[in-house]
XYZ file of C-alpha atoms in Angstrom:
553
model
C -62.634 -1.267 -27.385
C -59.538 -1.633 -25.191
C -57.457 0.424 -27.636
C -60.123 3.116 -27.668
C -60.116 3.281 -23.875
C -56.301 3.402 -23.826
C -56.266 6.262 -26.334
C -58.872 8.102 -24.279
C -56.804 7.549 -21.102
C -53.588 8.767 -22.695
C -55.377 11.769 -24.196
C -56.321 12.882 -20.685
C -53.220 11.648 -18.852
C -50.328 12.854 -20.992
C -51.049 16.629 -20.998
C -51.495 16.770 -17.215
C -48.528 14.431 -16.666
C -46.406 16.786 -18.780
C -47.529 19.718 -16.629
C -46.634 17.748 -13.461
C -43.201 16.847 -14.835
C -42.517 20.428 -15.926
C -43.733 21.680 -12.553
C -41.527 19.149 -10.779
C -38.535 20.201 -12.884
C -39.211 23.891 -12.236
C -39.701 23.231 -8.509
C -36.488 21.212 -8.410
C -34.578 23.995 -10.126
C -35.902 26.526 -7.626
C -35.258 24.135 -4.758
C -31.704 23.588 -5.968
C -31.166 27.351 -6.151
C -32.572 27.751 -2.629
C -30.410 24.913 -1.334
C -27.353 26.433 -2.987
C -28.102 29.759 -1.313
C -28.540 27.964 2.009
C -25.224 26.155 1.533
C -23.482 29.400 0.602
C -24.972 31.182 3.591
C -23.984 28.343 5.923
C -20.416 28.280 4.650
C -20.155 32.080 4.926
C -21.416 31.766 8.506
C -18.914 28.997 9.245
C -16.057 31.127 7.925
C -17.294 34.099 9.965
C -17.532 32.018 13.136
C -14.074 30.582 12.538
C -12.612 34.042 11.985
C -14.184 35.349 15.193
C -12.855 32.393 17.195
C -9.295 33.202 16.031
C -9.529 36.786 17.220
C -10.719 36.055 20.767
C -7.427 34.636 22.125
C -5.446 37.380 20.346
C -7.538 40.005 22.103
C -6.911 38.229 25.413
C -3.142 38.190 24.875
C -2.981 41.833 23.784
C -5.002 42.722 26.853
C -2.566 40.879 29.111
C 0.451 42.553 27.432
C -1.138 45.971 27.836
C -1.894 45.294 31.508
C 1.689 44.237 32.213
C 3.147 47.149 30.234
C 1.163 49.662 32.257
C 1.721 47.955 35.586
C 3.657 49.917 38.227
C 6.375 47.265 38.552
C 7.371 47.341 34.866
C 7.096 51.107 34.667
C 9.595 51.385 37.563
C 11.926 48.902 35.841
C 12.040 50.746 32.485
C 12.655 54.074 34.197
C 15.031 52.746 36.904
C 16.935 49.735 35.481
C 18.207 48.574 38.874
C 14.778 48.909 40.548
C 13.928 46.184 43.071
C 10.470 45.956 41.390
C 11.925 43.177 39.247
C 10.837 40.833 42.025
C 7.227 42.065 41.785
C 7.285 41.565 37.956
C 8.384 37.939 38.440
C 5.412 37.330 40.707
C 3.025 38.957 38.211
C 4.295 36.846 35.325
C 4.056 33.628 37.349
C 0.449 34.435 38.332
C -0.470 35.119 34.714
C 1.007 31.819 33.464
C -0.774 29.845 36.169
C -4.145 31.466 35.463
C -4.065 31.268 31.663
C -2.584 27.765 31.268
C -2.062 28.444 27.523
C 1.047 30.649 27.819
C 4.116 28.501 27.207
C 6.464 31.401 28.103
C 6.106 34.958 29.345
C 9.294 37.095 29.226
C 10.678 40.561 29.717
C 13.679 41.310 27.443
C 15.748 44.477 27.733
C 16.618 46.589 24.710
C 19.647 44.412 23.936
C 17.470 41.278 23.736
C 18.647 39.857 27.048
C 16.021 37.932 28.992
C 15.590 39.660 32.343
C 12.561 37.677 33.556
C 11.279 34.421 32.079
C 8.476 32.197 33.348
C 7.803 28.821 31.658
C 4.708 26.604 31.892
C 5.894 23.194 33.087
C 3.308 20.455 33.670
C 0.607 23.043 34.233
C 2.612 25.062 36.756
C 4.608 28.289 36.311
C 8.395 27.905 36.535
C 10.683 30.926 37.028
C 13.918 30.414 35.056
C 17.059 31.147 37.162
C 19.148 34.172 36.201
C 22.098 31.992 35.086
C 19.907 30.276 32.471
C 18.438 33.404 30.928
C 19.444 33.850 27.262
C 20.024 36.678 24.879
C 17.480 36.746 22.027
C 18.754 39.902 20.368
C 19.314 38.083 17.086
C 15.837 36.585 16.890
C 13.466 37.977 14.245
C 10.639 38.512 16.650
C 12.805 40.700 18.898
C 14.104 42.931 16.150
C 10.665 43.265 14.510
C 8.924 43.955 17.826
C 11.484 46.662 18.745
C 10.571 48.458 15.517
C 7.018 48.996 16.794
C 5.947 52.080 18.674
C 5.610 52.146 22.431
C 2.908 49.661 23.514
C 2.054 48.805 19.900
C 1.483 45.019 19.755
C 3.508 42.810 17.491
C 2.530 39.318 16.321
C 4.867 36.750 14.858
C 3.923 34.204 12.193
C 2.096 31.139 13.537
C 4.556 28.262 13.304
C 5.830 25.172 15.104
C 8.077 25.465 18.139
C 11.751 24.756 17.497
C 14.088 23.535 20.256
C 17.823 23.226 19.712
C 17.406 23.719 15.967
C 14.789 20.950 15.583
C 10.993 21.020 15.263
C 9.591 19.847 18.566
C 7.491 16.668 18.444
C 4.662 16.211 18.910
C 4.091 19.416 16.998
C 3.569 22.448 19.197
C 1.950 25.323 17.225
C 3.283 28.560 18.662
C 2.293 32.195 18.322
C 4.389 35.000 19.819
C 2.912 38.365 20.687
C 5.165 41.131 21.920
C 4.867 44.759 22.993
C 7.735 47.290 23.298
C 7.759 49.421 26.464
C 9.409 52.893 26.554
C 10.577 54.996 29.488
C 9.352 58.462 30.343
C 11.604 59.981 27.661
C 10.051 57.730 25.010
C 13.097 55.512 24.661
C 12.162 51.847 24.216
C 13.778 49.867 27.010
C 12.699 46.356 25.999
C 9.780 44.128 25.072
C 7.213 41.995 26.833
C 6.648 38.768 24.892
C 4.163 35.918 25.353
C 4.569 32.518 23.663
C 1.015 31.350 23.158
C 0.221 27.626 22.756
C -1.840 28.038 19.562
C -3.146 24.487 19.442
C -5.928 25.600 21.801
C -6.867 28.370 19.364
C -6.822 25.995 16.383
C -9.007 23.414 18.126
C -11.554 26.083 19.067
C -11.418 27.389 15.499
C -12.263 23.905 14.168
C -15.102 23.417 16.673
C -16.695 26.804 15.911
C -16.446 26.643 12.123
C -17.198 23.006 11.295
C -21.009 23.044 11.017
C -21.483 21.435 7.605
C -19.891 19.072 5.111
C -17.224 21.510 3.937
C -13.516 21.224 4.715
C -12.397 24.182 6.851
C -8.772 25.251 6.539
C -6.556 27.904 8.073
C -3.795 29.240 5.801
C -1.051 31.786 6.167
C -0.723 34.740 3.820
C 1.437 32.742 1.367
C -1.060 29.882 0.990
C 0.507 27.293 3.327
C -1.869 25.313 5.494
C -1.734 25.981 9.237
C -4.676 23.634 9.686
C -6.130 21.244 7.097
C -8.648 18.420 7.080
C -5.722 16.363 5.869
C -3.183 16.712 8.684
C -0.309 15.778 6.334
C -0.836 19.031 4.403
C -0.243 21.321 7.404
C 2.990 23.232 8.186
C 4.568 22.682 4.760
C 6.607 25.910 5.080
C 8.343 24.488 8.171
C 9.740 21.722 5.974
C 10.271 23.909 2.911
C 7.783 21.733 0.998
C 5.998 23.991 -1.501
C 3.692 21.159 -2.645
C 1.973 21.337 0.747
C 0.360 24.676 -0.031
C -2.900 25.627 -1.666
C -1.056 28.198 -3.781
C 1.005 25.419 -5.345
C -1.632 22.683 -5.497
C -4.547 24.731 -6.881
C -3.050 27.980 -8.178
C -6.213 28.949 -10.118
C -8.402 28.779 -7.022
C -5.737 30.481 -4.872
C -5.507 33.374 -7.313
C -9.205 34.165 -6.695
C -8.640 34.528 -2.942
C -6.651 37.760 -2.986
C -9.492 39.935 -1.712
C -10.442 40.446 1.914
C -13.297 37.932 1.657
C -15.492 36.298 -0.936
C -17.197 33.234 -2.318
C -16.907 31.619 -5.730
C -17.245 28.294 -7.481
C -14.897 26.827 -10.046
C -13.990 23.422 -11.441
C -12.835 22.391 -7.960
C -16.103 23.195 -6.159
C -17.432 25.976 -3.923
C -14.949 28.185 -2.074
C -15.661 30.616 0.756
C -12.827 32.631 2.276
C -12.087 35.527 4.595
C -8.877 37.193 5.716
C -8.258 37.481 9.430
C -6.014 40.280 10.684
C -5.135 39.295 14.259
C -4.200 42.851 15.240
C -6.966 44.523 13.268
C -4.828 46.257 10.650
C -5.068 45.455 6.959
C -1.344 46.158 6.581
C -0.293 43.631 9.174
C 0.252 39.909 9.091
C -2.927 37.963 8.300
C -4.364 34.486 8.012
C -6.900 33.096 5.592
C -9.942 31.050 6.703
C -11.095 28.883 3.780
C -14.155 26.658 3.430
C -14.153 24.224 0.516
C -16.937 21.971 -0.770
C -15.699 19.793 -3.601
C -18.040 18.954 -6.463
C -19.087 15.632 -4.951
C -19.903 17.221 -1.588
C -21.714 20.108 -3.296
C -23.750 17.716 -5.426
C -24.705 15.712 -2.330
C -25.750 18.899 -0.510
C -27.914 20.054 -3.430
C -29.412 16.707 -4.384
C -30.268 15.260 -0.981
C -33.958 15.746 -1.856
C -33.690 14.149 -5.313
C -35.129 10.845 -4.123
C -37.955 12.665 -2.360
C -38.672 14.618 -5.559
C -38.908 11.425 -7.628
C -41.166 9.809 -5.027
C -43.482 12.834 -4.865
C -43.579 13.133 -8.667
C -44.264 9.409 -9.001
C -47.060 9.580 -6.440
C -48.599 12.568 -8.228
C -48.484 10.693 -11.535
C -50.021 7.615 -9.918
C -52.702 9.768 -8.336
C -53.356 11.447 -11.674
C -53.600 8.074 -13.387
C -55.960 6.818 -10.692
C -58.176 9.891 -10.923
C -58.334 9.740 -14.728
C -59.019 6.015 -14.604
C -61.774 6.619 -12.047
C -63.292 9.408 -14.134
C -63.043 7.334 -17.287
C -64.502 4.322 -15.529
C -67.297 6.441 -14.057
C -68.082 7.885 -17.458
C -68.046 4.415 -18.965
C -70.428 3.143 -16.287
C -72.530 6.259 -16.710
C -72.635 5.673 -20.460
C -73.630 2.046 -19.907
C -76.272 3.131 -17.413
C -77.515 5.762 -19.826
C -77.592 3.164 -22.576
C -79.612 0.766 -20.420
C -81.906 3.573 -19.290
C -82.370 4.707 -22.884
C -83.236 1.138 -23.900
C -85.792 0.912 -21.083
C -87.038 4.418 -21.818
C -87.401 3.863 -25.552
C -88.761 0.303 -25.516
C -90.879 0.304 -22.350
C -94.555 -0.724 -22.792
C -95.642 2.031 -20.409
C -95.283 5.775 -20.888
C -92.225 7.338 -19.230
C -91.496 11.064 -19.100
C -89.727 13.774 -17.181
C -91.744 16.867 -16.390
C -90.862 20.288 -15.044
C -92.203 21.953 -11.879
C -94.154 24.116 -14.349
C -96.049 20.986 -15.564
C -94.292 20.932 -18.918
C -93.058 17.810 -20.654
C -89.213 17.664 -20.779
C -88.584 14.216 -22.252
C -91.123 11.638 -23.433
C -90.656 8.074 -24.591
C -92.258 6.510 -27.686
C -94.801 4.571 -25.577
C -96.126 7.817 -24.051
C -96.433 9.380 -27.510
C -98.322 6.301 -28.688
C -100.642 6.399 -25.672
C -101.506 10.083 -26.185
C -101.409 9.997 -29.975
C -99.006 12.970 -30.148
C -95.565 13.251 -31.689
C -92.818 13.989 -29.136
C -92.357 17.604 -30.233
C -96.118 18.199 -30.187
C -96.404 16.802 -26.690
C -93.536 18.996 -25.417
C -95.458 22.079 -26.476
C -98.238 21.228 -24.020
C -98.493 20.726 -20.274
C -99.910 17.658 -18.633
C -102.508 19.900 -16.954
C -103.880 20.819 -20.397
C -104.415 17.150 -21.201
C -105.956 16.224 -17.829
C -109.729 15.542 -17.610
C -111.475 18.461 -15.804
C -112.960 16.091 -13.208
C -109.462 14.894 -12.198
C -107.404 18.094 -12.333
C -108.126 19.342 -8.812
C -107.103 16.094 -7.135
C -103.957 15.894 -9.280
C -102.924 19.499 -8.526
C -103.427 18.980 -4.803
C -100.979 16.048 -4.788
C -98.576 17.853 -7.141
C -98.431 21.024 -5.044
C -97.890 18.981 -1.884
C -94.697 17.605 -3.432
C -93.540 21.124 -4.381
C -94.032 22.206 -0.758
C -91.905 19.274 0.420
C -94.758 17.382 2.081
C -93.893 14.249 0.076
C -91.555 13.102 -2.672
C -94.179 11.691 -5.005
C -97.697 10.438 -5.512
C -99.741 7.840 -7.440
C -103.321 7.992 -8.665
C -105.793 6.953 -11.294
C -106.707 9.788 -13.603
C -108.054 10.549 -17.042
C -106.381 12.386 -19.897
C -107.589 13.467 -23.320
C -105.819 11.946 -26.313
C -105.064 13.944 -29.428
C -108.192 12.528 -31.101
C -110.309 13.717 -28.165
C -110.945 10.269 -26.702
C -110.601 9.730 -22.964
C -107.456 7.965 -21.747
C -107.921 6.057 -18.506
C -104.543 5.776 -16.812
C -102.668 5.063 -13.629
C -99.791 7.483 -13.007
C -96.837 7.441 -10.604
C -94.838 10.659 -10.178
C -91.516 10.959 -8.312
C -89.702 14.240 -7.550
C -85.958 14.625 -8.171
C -84.727 17.433 -5.945
C -81.825 19.875 -6.317
C -79.168 20.407 -3.628
C -81.263 23.132 -1.964
C -84.241 20.779 -1.621
C -86.345 22.335 -4.371
C -87.851 20.117 -7.073
C -85.588 19.945 -10.122
C -87.895 17.731 -12.199
C -90.362 14.840 -11.938
C -90.109 11.315 -13.298
C -93.580 10.264 -14.467
C -94.813 6.794 -15.401
C -98.166 6.560 -17.194
C -99.886 3.189 -17.538
C -102.777 2.965 -20.045
C -105.794 1.378 -18.285
C -108.186 1.756 -21.210
C -108.124 -1.942 -22.133
C -108.610 -2.943 -18.495
C -111.549 -0.557 -18.160
C -113.041 -1.958 -21.372
C -112.520 -5.532 -20.160
C -114.130 -4.718 -16.828
C -117.129 -3.194 -18.589
C -117.428 -6.207 -20.883
C -117.123 -8.556 -17.898
C -119.828 -6.684 -16.048
C -122.082 -6.862 -19.132
C -121.406 -10.580 -19.476
C -122.147 -11.221 -15.814
C -125.370 -9.264 -16.110
C -126.398 -11.260 -19.186
C -125.498 -14.534 -17.466
C -127.403 -13.551 -14.356
C -130.549 -12.882 -16.346
C -130.067 -16.124 -18.234
C -129.807 -18.370 -15.176
C -132.646 -16.550 -13.476
C -134.962 -17.856 -16.216
C -133.720 -21.433 -16.151
C -136.054 -24.096 -14.720
C -134.615 -25.369 -11.474
C -131.572 -23.835 -9.838
C -128.183 -22.833 -11.458
C -125.010 -21.332 -9.941
C -121.291 -20.648 -10.578
C -118.552 -21.225 -7.949
C -114.830 -20.534 -7.906
C -112.162 -23.057 -6.906
C -112.625 -22.172 -3.211
C -116.357 -22.988 -3.358
C -117.434 -19.361 -3.217
C -120.684 -18.696 -5.049
C -120.149 -16.114 -7.748
C -123.481 -16.165 -9.557
C -126.644 -17.911 -8.505
C -130.298 -18.052 -9.456
C -133.104 -18.030 -6.949
C -133.521 -20.529 -4.129
C -130.232 -19.532 -2.460
C -131.062 -21.650 0.604
C -131.239 -24.772 -1.527
C -127.915 -23.862 -3.158
C -126.169 -23.466 0.202
C -127.500 -26.787 1.489
C -126.779 -28.606 -1.701
C -123.351 -27.102 -2.069
C -122.176 -28.433 1.275
C -123.184 -31.959 0.238
C -121.749 -31.567 -3.241
C -118.205 -30.251 -2.361
C -116.412 -33.548 -2.925
C -117.925 -33.926 -6.376
C -117.003 -30.334 -7.256
C -113.331 -30.896 -6.311
C -113.231 -34.053 -8.466
C -114.574 -32.114 -11.411
C -111.928 -29.387 -10.947
C -109.142 -31.969 -10.729
C -110.218 -34.272 -13.553
C -111.860 -31.692 -15.832
C -114.710 -34.219 -16.483
C -118.392 -33.311 -15.944
C -120.414 -35.352 -13.413
C -124.090 -35.891 -12.643
C -124.706 -36.082 -8.908
C -127.881 -37.096 -6.999
C -128.339 -35.657 -3.492
C -131.000 -35.395 -0.786
C -131.679 -31.998 0.748
C -134.329 -31.628 3.476
C -136.185 -34.777 2.357
C -136.154 -33.816 -1.293
C -134.023 -35.489 -3.949
C -132.069 -33.436 -6.471
C -130.003 -34.197 -9.526
C -127.190 -31.791 -10.479
C -124.905 -31.602 -13.463
C -121.409 -30.226 -12.589
C -118.975 -29.230 -15.326
C -115.683 -27.205 -15.207
C -114.993 -23.891 -16.926
C -112.145 -21.290 -17.083
C -112.720 -17.560 -17.406
C -109.869 -15.054 -17.223
C -107.558 -17.740 -15.830
C -109.979 -18.542 -12.977
C -111.140 -22.115 -12.528
C -114.932 -22.204 -12.056
C -117.679 -24.776 -11.408
C -120.910 -24.557 -13.280
C -123.760 -26.500 -11.824
C -127.399 -27.010 -12.886
C -129.697 -28.384 -10.178
C -133.097 -30.123 -10.864
C -135.704 -31.474 -8.440
C -136.293 -35.219 -8.997
């Protein structure tokens, strides 16, 4: 039995469980694809934000250079070399350094590379360098390259570390130089304005704006060297001529895929997102590369963060499925057991049991009902109970039946007569109960029919016997009567007054006779007369009775 139930459970459980597992797998695949798209979108956004943050300070510096180049003081200087406006330019440069606080140096160099005005940032304050300490920078790369630009065309140097006296300054000071040549009225370039920008501020803002996920955000130069890396030891490799500290050297396959302006790809090293940043807005100029990298472990963690949740949900669904199937199977088992018990009662009951329709037809009938009516089950189902009802009882039955249909009651009971198949009258007691549908209408009736024919016959025979006995004792000499165990007179001959008087005096003897079951002869005096009575016990239909014969002495 247990194996049968297990097979039945598995037969229901396994197909649905397979659907749940396939659905969970399909959902997980879609979820993973959605998560991957979200990760890709987030990393593209991070790279975009980082790129934008790099451009903002460049735009500020170019704006300051343009303002100074167009200022009256500098225009007088380039057109009149000995102009006293040099003093006004010194004041302008000092004000700019004090306001910005991120300009390490601001200088004006003539066309030979000689510093004419130089203001340094020292402890947060501008410091004008004396004329005797001004240097010639004509041999520096940034001067020669800047002088090759057109009038007021900005120049940007590579981002590198500041070098003092031939050595890299420590702690490291990332430096970016932007310059702008300025020409006189004849179009002859007379020198350059140059700003040394403390780029650490730009790098820190870049990191803050672009680090919004788990990826490593890097800033590289055009040759693949790190300018900023999550691993600080990798940065500035070109300053130390260490090629191993470059992405181009360490992961040449991944670096080779980053030669476009921007893009996103995944390879054996993980997910890469990159974008080129042209500080001066020209694709032919110096550029940087913003790179976001999620290694395979980080990518797997980003895509599988809901794996535990998926297993829990799937497990709960399977448990729920198992519980539902078990409940259904258990309910069906109980229903089958209930049906089995009902069928046993229905088939082996001593009274007739049936279900009938609102149209008075027989739906199901048990063997006892067929026996009572004398019809086979199929024969009975072809008739209605109204057809079998005695004409004298049909009106009363229909009145009660129609009251149930109208909703006035849910059932009724009554004594009524039917006709059996052989034409004989069936005396019965019926009890009908309505089973209603969801809308309140009667779906069917449950009917119990008890055969009263034997009881009616017994009652008739009892009445005939009592009548015979009554006539018998009426013709006895003397007085005779029958009492029950409570001393109630059931049958008596004439002289009732004598019986009542005698009975009161004879109660004790009657109780002894009932208890012992032995007949007694009792002498009593009633109203001056003496009587002799014979009391003996009897039992009829389970009732204990006293028979007494009374004679006058």
